[in-house]
PDB file of C-alpha atoms in Angstrom:
ATOM      1  CA  MET A   1      94.883 135.786  89.562  1.00 98.00           C
ATOM      2  CA  ARG A   2      98.636 135.305  90.685  1.00 98.00           C
ATOM      3  CA  LEU A   3      99.760 131.682  89.806  1.00 99.00           C
ATOM      4  CA  LEU A   4     103.083 130.642  91.426  1.00 99.00           C
ATOM      5  CA  SER A   5     105.116 127.909  90.626  1.00 99.00           C
ATOM      6  CA  VAL A   6     108.358 126.494  91.816  1.00 99.00           C
ATOM      7  CA  ASN A   7     110.738 123.357  92.442  1.00 98.00           C
ATOM      8  CA  GLY A   8     110.648 123.508  96.275  1.00 96.00           C
ATOM      9  CA  ASN A   9     114.057 121.101  96.374  1.00 95.00           C
ATOM     10  CA  LYS A  10     112.310 118.977  99.273  1.00 92.00           C
ATOM     11  CA  ARG A  11     112.946 121.390 101.642  1.00 92.00           C
ATOM     12  CA  PHE A  12     109.226 123.709 101.003  1.00 92.00           C
ATOM     13  CA  PHE A  13     108.571 122.799 104.398  1.00 88.00           C
ATOM     14  CA  LEU A  14     111.671 121.828 106.675  1.00 89.00           C
ATOM     15  CA  SER A  15     112.245 123.805 109.036  1.00 88.00           C
ATOM     16  CA  ARG A  16     114.659 125.644 108.702  1.00 93.00           C
ATOM     17  CA  TYR A  17     113.553 127.332 105.252  1.00 95.00           C
ATOM     18  CA  HIS A  18     109.796 127.010 105.488  1.00 92.00           C
ATOM     19  CA  LYS A  19     109.952 130.903 107.188  1.00 94.00           C
ATOM     20  CA  ASN A  20     112.032 132.003 104.411  1.00 97.00           C
ATOM     21  CA  VAL A  21     109.555 130.571 102.477  1.00 96.00           C
ATOM     22  CA  LEU A  22     106.626 132.369 104.176  1.00 96.00           C
ATOM     23  CA  LYS A  23     108.217 135.596 103.995  1.00 97.00           C
ATOM     24  CA  TRP A  24     108.562 134.604 100.609  1.00 98.00           C
ATOM     25  CA  LEU A  25     104.584 134.100  99.692  1.00 98.00           C
ATOM     26  CA  GLU A  26     103.590 136.818 101.994  1.00 97.00           C
ATOM     27  CA  GLU A  27     105.521 139.344  99.608  1.00 98.00           C
ATOM     28  CA  VAL A  28     104.822 138.141  96.536  1.00 98.00           C
ATOM     29  CA  ASP A  29     100.933 137.188  97.729  1.00 98.00           C
ATOM     30  CA  PRO A  30      99.729 134.674  95.059  1.00 99.00           C
ATOM     31  CA  ASP A  31      96.525 133.119  94.764  1.00 98.00           C
ATOM     32  CA  VAL A  32      97.480 129.979  93.623  1.00 99.00           C
ATOM     33  CA  VAL A  33     100.469 128.477  94.517  1.00 98.00           C
ATOM     34  CA  THR A  34     101.834 125.424  93.198  1.00 98.00           C
ATOM     35  CA  VAL A  35     105.565 122.941  93.663  1.00 97.00           C
ATOM     36  CA  GLN A  36     107.352 121.158  92.557  1.00 97.00           C
ATOM     37  CA  GLU A  37     109.588 118.287  94.691  1.00 94.00           C
ATOM     38  CA  PRO A  38     108.574 120.038  97.830  1.00 90.00           C
ATOM     39  CA  TRP A  39     109.491 117.381 100.373  1.00 83.00           C
ATOM     40  CA  VAL A  40     111.625 114.644 101.714  1.00 74.00           C
ATOM     41  CA  ASN A  41     108.455 112.115 102.280  1.00 72.00           C
ATOM     42  CA  LYS A  42     105.035 112.693 102.317  1.00 67.00           C
ATOM     43  CA  PRO A  43     103.537 113.512 105.741  1.00 60.00           C
ATOM     44  CA  ALA A  44     100.095 114.745 105.607  1.00 55.00           C
ATOM     45  CA  ARG A  45     100.362 117.382 107.608  1.00 57.00           C
ATOM     46  CA  TRP A  46     102.562 118.843 105.709  1.00 60.00           C
ATOM     47  CA  TRP A  47     100.047 119.461 103.435  1.00 74.00           C
ATOM     48  CA  LYS A  48      98.741 122.241 105.569  1.00 85.00           C
ATOM     49  CA  LEU A  49      99.970 125.787 103.851  1.00 92.00           C
ATOM     50  CA  GLN A  50      99.149 128.986 106.199  1.00 90.00           C
ATOM     51  CA  ASN A  51      96.356 130.836 104.257  1.00 94.00           C
ATOM     52  CA  TYR A  52      95.544 128.609 101.402  1.00 97.00           C
ATOM     53  CA  HIS A  53      93.167 125.417 100.953  1.00 95.00           C
ATOM     54  CA  LEU A  54      94.971 122.075  99.599  1.00 94.00           C
ATOM     55  CA  VAL A  55      93.407 121.343  95.433  1.00 96.00           C
ATOM     56  CA  GLY A  56      95.174 118.654  94.713  1.00 94.00           C
ATOM     57  CA  ALA A  57      98.642 116.873  95.817  1.00 92.00           C
ATOM     58  CA  SER A  58     100.621 113.912  93.229  1.00 91.00           C
ATOM     59  CA  ASP A  59     103.886 111.983  94.663  1.00 86.00           C
ATOM     60  CA  ASP A  60     105.533 114.888  93.298  1.00 91.00           C
ATOM     61  CA  VAL A  61     103.231 118.147  92.667  1.00 95.00           C
ATOM     62  CA  LEU A  62     101.056 120.091  95.775  1.00 95.00           C
ATOM     63  CA  VAL A  63      98.853 122.970  94.552  1.00 96.00           C
ATOM     64  CA  TRP A  64      97.219 125.140  96.857  1.00 97.00           C
ATOM     65  CA  SER A  65      94.686 128.148  96.672  1.00 98.00           C
ATOM     66  CA  LYS A  66      93.488 131.000  99.141  1.00 98.00           C
ATOM     67  CA  PRO A  67      90.348 130.407 100.225  1.00 97.00           C
ATOM     68  CA  HIS A  68      88.184 133.377  97.098  1.00 96.00           C
ATOM     69  CA  VAL A  69      89.816 132.066  94.621  1.00 97.00           C
ATOM     70  CA  THR A  70      87.535 129.028  93.079  1.00 95.00           C
ATOM     71  CA  ALA A  71      89.174 125.416  92.188  1.00 97.00           C
ATOM     72  CA  ALA A  72      88.744 121.913  92.065  1.00 96.00           C
ATOM     73  CA  VAL A  73      91.302 119.091  90.865  1.00 97.00           C
ATOM     74  CA  LEU A  74      90.708 118.060  86.962  1.00 96.00           C
ATOM     75  CA  GLN A  75      93.549 114.769  87.335  1.00 95.00           C
ATOM     76  CA  VAL A  76      96.401 113.762  89.054  1.00 94.00           C
ATOM     77  CA  ALA A  77      99.192 111.290  87.711  1.00 93.00           C
ATOM     78  CA  ASP A  78     102.519 110.940  89.850  1.00 89.00           C
ATOM     79  CA  HIS A  79     104.384 113.918  87.822  1.00 94.00           C
ATOM     80  CA  ARG A  80     101.118 116.331  87.066  1.00 96.00           C
ATOM     81  CA  VAL A  81      98.162 118.295  88.878  1.00 97.00           C
ATOM     82  CA  ALA A  82      95.294 119.499  86.420  1.00 97.00           C
ATOM     83  CA  PHE A  83      92.619 121.121  87.583  1.00 98.00           C
ATOM     84  CA  LYS A  84      90.705 124.579  87.401  1.00 97.00           C
ATOM     85  CA  ALA A  85      91.081 127.692  88.335  1.00 97.00           C
ATOM     86  CA  ASN A  86      89.179 131.054  86.935  1.00 94.00           C
ATOM     87  CA  GLY A  87      88.297 129.771  84.395  1.00 95.00           C
ATOM     88  CA  PHE A  88      91.297 127.821  83.128  1.00 97.00           C
ATOM     89  CA  GLU A  89      92.124 124.746  82.942  1.00 98.00           C
ATOM     90  CA  ILE A  90      95.834 124.336  84.501  1.00 98.00           C
ATOM     91  CA  HIS A  91      98.210 121.763  84.828  1.00 98.00           C
ATOM     92  CA  ALA A  92     100.880 121.595  87.781  1.00 98.00           C
ATOM     93  CA  VAL A  93     104.097 119.742  86.199  1.00 98.00           C
ATOM     94  CA  HIS A  94     106.831 118.255  86.894  1.00 98.00           C
ATOM     95  CA  LEU A  95     108.784 115.909  84.537  1.00 98.00           C
ATOM     96  CA  ASP A  96     110.885 113.500  84.808  1.00 97.00           C
ATOM     97  CA  PRO A  97     114.540 114.749  85.543  1.00 95.00           C
ATOM     98  CA  TYR A  98     116.588 111.215  84.394  1.00 94.00           C
ATOM     99  CA  LYS A  99     115.293 110.279  81.296  1.00 96.00           C
ATOM    100  CA  GLY A 100     114.253 111.845  78.215  1.00 95.00           C
ATOM    101  CA  THR A 101     111.831 109.320  77.129  1.00 96.00           C
ATOM    102  CA  THR A 102     110.511 109.056  80.163  1.00 97.00           C
ATOM    103  CA  ARG A 103     109.736 113.101  79.710  1.00 97.00           C
ATOM    104  CA  ARG A 104     108.657 112.122  76.120  1.00 97.00           C
ATOM    105  CA  ASN A 105     105.910 109.991  77.424  1.00 96.00           C
ATOM    106  CA  GLN A 106     104.396 111.847  80.024  1.00 97.00           C
ATOM    107  CA  LEU A 107     104.275 115.051  77.176  1.00 97.00           C
ATOM    108  CA  LYS A 108     102.066 112.408  75.257  1.00 95.00           C
ATOM    109  CA  ASP A 109      99.677 111.695  78.697  1.00 95.00           C
ATOM    110  CA  LEU A 110      99.492 115.564  79.303  1.00 95.00           C
ATOM    111  CA  GLN A 111      98.893 116.110  75.365  1.00 94.00           C
ATOM    112  CA  GLU A 112      95.920 113.067  75.615  1.00 93.00           C
ATOM    113  CA  GLY A 113      94.529 114.179  78.695  1.00 90.00           C
ATOM    114  CA  GLY A 114      94.726 117.802  78.824  1.00 91.00           C
ATOM    115  CA  GLY A 115      92.192 120.588  77.122  1.00 88.00           C
ATOM    116  CA  ASN A 116      88.973 118.376  77.240  1.00 83.00           C
ATOM    117  CA  ASN A 117      87.153 120.943  79.176  1.00 82.00           C
ATOM    118  CA  GLY A 118      86.996 123.917  77.184  1.00 87.00           C
ATOM    119  CA  LYS A 119      89.068 125.996  78.661  1.00 93.00           C
ATOM    120  CA  PRO A 120      91.764 127.952  78.196  1.00 96.00           C
ATOM    121  CA  MET A 121      94.686 125.306  79.044  1.00 98.00           C
ATOM    122  CA  VAL A 122      97.847 126.637  81.118  1.00 98.00           C
ATOM    123  CA  VAL A 123     101.308 124.411  82.104  1.00 99.00           C
ATOM    124  CA  VAL A 124     103.706 125.654  84.904  1.00 99.00           C
ATOM    125  CA  GLY A 125     106.768 124.014  86.413  1.00 99.00           C
ATOM    126  CA  ASP A 126     109.737 121.968  86.146  1.00 99.00           C
ATOM    127  CA  PHE A 127     109.815 120.281  82.764  1.00 98.00           C
ATOM    128  CA  ASN A 128     113.489 119.309  82.937  1.00 98.00           C
ATOM    129  CA  LEU A 129     114.431 119.982  79.044  1.00 98.00           C
ATOM    130  CA  ALA A 130     115.286 122.958  77.438  1.00 97.00           C
ATOM    131  CA  PRO A 131     113.233 124.025  74.866  1.00 98.00           C
ATOM    132  CA  ARG A 132     115.955 125.326  72.139  1.00 97.00           C
ATOM    133  CA  PRO A 133     119.589 124.073  72.329  1.00 96.00           C
ATOM    134  CA  GLN A 134     120.737 127.667  73.737  1.00 96.00           C
ATOM    135  CA  ASP A 135     118.316 127.279  76.665  1.00 97.00           C
ATOM    136  CA  GLY A 136     120.862 124.048  78.522  1.00 96.00           C
ATOM    137  CA  ARG A 137     124.564 124.939  78.729  1.00 95.00           C
ATOM    138  CA  PHE A 138     127.749 122.871  79.789  1.00 92.00           C
ATOM    139  CA  GLY A 139     130.635 124.796  80.533  1.00 90.00           C
ATOM    140  CA  ASN A 140     130.785 127.191  77.350  1.00 88.00           C
ATOM    141  CA  ALA A 141     129.020 124.573  74.858  1.00 89.00           C
ATOM    142  CA  HIS A 142     124.955 123.402  74.444  1.00 92.00           C
ATOM    143  CA  SER A 143     124.076 121.142  76.566  1.00 90.00           C
ATOM    144  CA  THR A 144     123.129 117.357  75.400  1.00 90.00           C
ATOM    145  CA  ALA A 145     120.777 116.399  78.304  1.00 90.00           C
ATOM    146  CA  THR A 146     117.573 117.453  75.919  1.00 95.00           C
ATOM    147  CA  GLY A 147     117.437 115.352  72.821  1.00 94.00           C
ATOM    148  CA  ALA A 148     115.593 116.144  69.210  1.00 95.00           C
ATOM    149  CA  ASP A 149     113.150 113.724  69.903  1.00 95.00           C
ATOM    150  CA  GLU A 150     112.608 115.684  72.766  1.00 96.00           C
ATOM    151  CA  ARG A 151     112.330 118.743  72.299  1.00 97.00           C
ATOM    152  CA  ARG A 152     110.024 117.514  68.691  1.00 97.00           C
ATOM    153  CA  ALA A 153     107.053 115.912  71.294  1.00 97.00           C
ATOM    154  CA  PHE A 154     107.403 120.180  73.258  1.00 98.00           C
ATOM    155  CA  ASP A 155     107.079 121.834  70.185  1.00 98.00           C
ATOM    156  CA  ASP A 156     104.323 119.630  68.767  1.00 97.00           C
ATOM    157  CA  PHE A 157     102.380 119.900  72.333  1.00 97.00           C
ATOM    158  CA  LEU A 158     102.405 123.939  72.145  1.00 98.00           C
ATOM    159  CA  GLY A 159     101.214 123.247  68.617  1.00 97.00           C
ATOM    160  CA  THR A 160      98.320 121.342  69.895  1.00 96.00           C
ATOM    161  CA  PHE A 161      96.775 123.333  72.177  1.00 97.00           C
ATOM    162  CA  GLN A 162      98.008 126.770  70.977  1.00 97.00           C
ATOM    163  CA  LEU A 163     100.320 127.556  73.855  1.00 98.00           C
ATOM    164  CA  VAL A 164     103.213 129.605  74.017  1.00 98.00           C
ATOM    165  CA  ASP A 165     107.077 129.322  75.839  1.00 98.00           C
ATOM    166  CA  ALA A 166     106.549 132.662  77.630  1.00 97.00           C
ATOM    167  CA  THR A 167     109.549 133.051  79.567  1.00 97.00           C
ATOM    168  CA  ARG A 168     111.502 132.022  75.906  1.00 96.00           C
ATOM    169  CA  VAL A 169     112.931 135.848  74.384  1.00 92.00           C
ATOM    170  CA  GLU A 170     114.597 136.069  71.279  1.00 89.00           C
ATOM    171  CA  GLY A 171     118.283 137.621  70.841  1.00 87.00           C
ATOM    172  CA  VAL A 172     118.872 137.608  74.244  1.00 90.00           C
ATOM    173  CA  GLU A 173     120.385 135.104  76.484  1.00 91.00           C
ATOM    174  CA  PRO A 174     118.239 132.749  78.374  1.00 95.00           C
ATOM    175  CA  GLU A 175     117.376 133.539  82.123  1.00 97.00           C
ATOM    176  CA  PHE A 176     118.471 130.448  82.957  1.00 98.00           C
ATOM    177  CA  THR A 177     116.558 128.875  86.360  1.00 98.00           C
ATOM    178  CA  PHE A 178     118.182 126.068  87.689  1.00 97.00           C
ATOM    179  CA  GLU A 179     122.785 126.323  87.559  1.00 95.00           C
ATOM    180  CA  ARG A 180     124.684 122.564  89.189  1.00 92.00           C
ATOM    181  CA  LYS A 181     128.430 122.077  89.111  1.00 88.00           C
ATOM    182  CA  TYR A 182     129.084 119.278  87.605  1.00 84.00           C
ATOM    183  CA  GLU A 183     133.023 117.793  87.540  1.00 83.00           C
ATOM    184  CA  GLY A 184     134.845 120.807  87.618  1.00 87.00           C
ATOM    185  CA  GLN A 185     131.288 122.997  84.718  1.00 90.00           C
ATOM    186  CA  TRP A 186     128.825 124.607  85.386  1.00 93.00           C
ATOM    187  CA  PHE A 187     125.413 123.251  84.069  1.00 93.00           C
ATOM    188  CA  ARG A 188     122.628 125.395  83.454  1.00 96.00           C
ATOM    189  CA  GLY A 189     119.467 125.389  82.105  1.00 97.00           C
ATOM    190  CA  ARG A 190     115.803 127.059  81.294  1.00 98.00           C
ATOM    191  CA  CYS A 191     113.818 123.893  82.339  1.00 98.00           C
ATOM    192  CA  ASP A 192     111.392 125.837  84.967  1.00 99.00           C
ATOM    193  CA  LEU A 193     108.673 127.235  82.145  1.00 99.00           C
ATOM    194  CA  ALA A 194     105.034 128.923  81.501  1.00 99.00           C
ATOM    195  CA  LEU A 195     103.098 127.568  78.705  1.00 99.00           C
ATOM    196  CA  LEU A 196     100.190 130.431  78.403  1.00 98.00           C
ATOM    197  CA  PRO A 197      97.463 130.748  75.631  1.00 97.00           C
ATOM    198  CA  SER A 198      99.045 132.094  72.746  1.00 96.00           C
ATOM    199  CA  ALA A 199      95.477 134.519  72.138  1.00 95.00           C
ATOM    200  CA  LEU A 200      96.793 135.810  75.681  1.00 95.00           C
ATOM    201  CA  GLU A 201      97.408 139.790  74.372  1.00 90.00           C
ATOM    202  CA  PRO A 202     100.676 140.721  76.094  1.00 84.00           C
ATOM    203  CA  ASP A 203      98.655 143.369  78.632  1.00 88.00           C
ATOM    204  CA  GLN A 204      96.279 140.368  79.629  1.00 94.00           C
ATOM    205  CA  ALA A 205      99.231 138.208  81.110  1.00 96.00           C
ATOM    206  CA  ARG A 206     102.694 137.603  82.104  1.00 96.00           C
ATOM    207  CA  ALA A 207     104.732 135.505  83.544  1.00 98.00           C
ATOM    208  CA  VAL A 208     108.477 136.935  85.183  1.00 98.00           C
ATOM    209  CA  TYR A 209     111.025 134.386  86.862  1.00 98.00           C
ATOM    210  CA  ASP A 210     111.874 135.545  90.700  1.00 99.00           C
ATOM    211  CA  HIS A 211     115.518 134.186  91.106  1.00 98.00           C
ATOM    212  CA  GLU A 212     115.420 135.176  94.565  1.00 98.00           C
ATOM    213  CA  VAL A 213     114.169 132.433  96.200  1.00 98.00           C
ATOM    214  CA  ARG A 214     117.865 130.215  94.763  1.00 97.00           C
ATOM    215  CA  THR A 215     120.149 132.881  94.977  1.00 97.00           C
ATOM    216  CA  GLY A 216     119.182 135.444  97.355  1.00 96.00           C
ATOM    217  CA  PRO A 217     119.660 136.486 101.448  1.00 96.00           C
ATOM    218  CA  GLY A 218     116.567 134.262 101.989  1.00 96.00           C
ATOM    219  CA  ALA A 219     117.167 131.307  99.483  1.00 97.00           C
ATOM    220  CA  PHE A 220     115.234 127.986  99.684  1.00 97.00           C
ATOM    221  CA  THR A 221     116.113 126.270  96.911  1.00 97.00           C
ATOM    222  CA  ASP A 222     117.761 126.022  93.649  1.00 97.00           C
ATOM    223  CA  HIS A 223     115.397 126.682  91.070  1.00 98.00           C
ATOM    224  CA  SER A 224     114.156 129.872  90.425  1.00 99.00           C
ATOM    225  CA  ALA A 225     110.201 130.068  90.700  1.00 99.00           C
ATOM    226  CA  ILE A 226     108.056 131.330  88.068  1.00 99.00           C
ATOM    227  CA  VAL A 227     105.529 134.134  88.765  1.00 99.00           C
ATOM    228  CA  VAL A 228     102.553 134.448  85.984  1.00 99.00           C
ATOM    229  CA  ASP A 229      99.588 136.411  86.370  1.00 98.00           C
ATOM    230  CA  LEU A 230      96.360 136.074  84.462  1.00 98.00           C
ATOM    231  CA  PRO A 231      93.089 137.875  83.469  1.00 96.00           C
ATOM    232  CA  ASP A 232      90.450 136.750  85.362  1.00 84.00           C
ATOM    233  CA  TRP A 233      87.930 134.834  82.910  1.00 75.00           C
TER     234      TRP A 233
END
């Protein structure tokens, strides 16, 4: 099963970008699509995605699946949609972009509400935090936007559900998924994440970034997307 996650930067359905979105979806061919910040407002017609069925929607997250995928919503909160698909419990999340205390509370909510279905857990989305100091940079220095308490909460969450940060690679420069200029300095962050069960072997699952959606000629957002391939369980 191919799972796709992207922050749409409120452009996902805007007419001048949506043709790029549809072309990209055709190329990537995901079975499940999860989008954070898909809209400027929320007219019901925007819930429809060509060739996909709506699984669940919150104020800030949308999830669709292809007709052949058996998917059902489990929980909905402002910042996440939980659903089951192909033997996995999947949480599509968009944590608060402004306050670390809110993000910690949202991680706590996820920790308390997840893992109740006896299925392996997967979490994808825009966490708006840097898991390690080197995952956030302001100019040439580590960014202070993510606090130590947030990182502890994030690590505790990983430990509770035996998850791994699948796009984290040691010993090399992080793949930043968001870049923006503030006050003459570049802020870069690896905040779009895929958390996968540690029990999965490397040949069973993979998570890779697609940076073209924010840097390529058909760009439609300011975040990189995540493409996750999972086994059918």
